[in-house]
Steps between C-alpha positions, in 0.01 A plus 500: 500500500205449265390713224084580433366565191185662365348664287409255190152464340355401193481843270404585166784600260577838468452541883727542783631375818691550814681188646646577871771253716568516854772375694444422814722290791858603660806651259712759484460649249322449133712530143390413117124424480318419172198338342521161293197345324459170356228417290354123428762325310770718533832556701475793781662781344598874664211821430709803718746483743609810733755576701512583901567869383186505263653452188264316230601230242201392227461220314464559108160330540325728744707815441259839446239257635638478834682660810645397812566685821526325861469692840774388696339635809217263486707216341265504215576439088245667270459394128237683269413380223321739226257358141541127559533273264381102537816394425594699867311201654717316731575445866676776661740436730739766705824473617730631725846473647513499885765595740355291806607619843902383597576344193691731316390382169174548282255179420285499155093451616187450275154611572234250421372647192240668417261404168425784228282385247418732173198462318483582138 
């Protein structure tokens, strides 16, 4: 199973960006996905989780700056974020937990991160 994200880019604050994650490889079935950051310096902390039926859960940091929504037909996590600030600069990584095919249990799997960087 591997996770790909894109989507990052140096952007001015104030602007706006869409991050996307695909999973790709053999699994049953998909549950919670989310986005984590970690900027230079600092632990990896949770931005927005959501459930396998859709539902959303926001960090205090991001919230009205930010949704989340996945497609669960493509096996794809969305995250959109809205009037960035610099201190949104980090690494962004997604995550997922993964029912792989015949084991009867879900596995936790990281993306490989994708850098956002805010410019004042």
């Amino acid at each position: 199973v591997q996770l790909q994200a894109s989507g990052g880019g140096l952007v001015q604050a104030g602007g706006s960006l869409r991050l996307s994650c695909a999973a790709s490889g053999r699994f049953e079935r998909i549950g919670d996905m989310g986005w984590y950051r970690q900027a230079p310096g600092k632990q990896r902390e949770l931005v927005a989780d959501v459930t396998a039926s859709g539902s959303p859960r926001l960090e205090d940091s991001v919230s009205g700056r930010c949704s989340i929504s996945r497609d669960n037909a493509k096996n794809a996590l969305y995250l959109q974020l809205v009037s960035l600030k610099p201190e949104d600069t980090a690494v962004y990584f997604c995550n997922a937990d993964v029912e792989e095919y015949g084991l009867g249990f879900y596995s936790n799997y990281w993306g490989q991160g994708t850098q956002v960087t805010v410019s004042s």
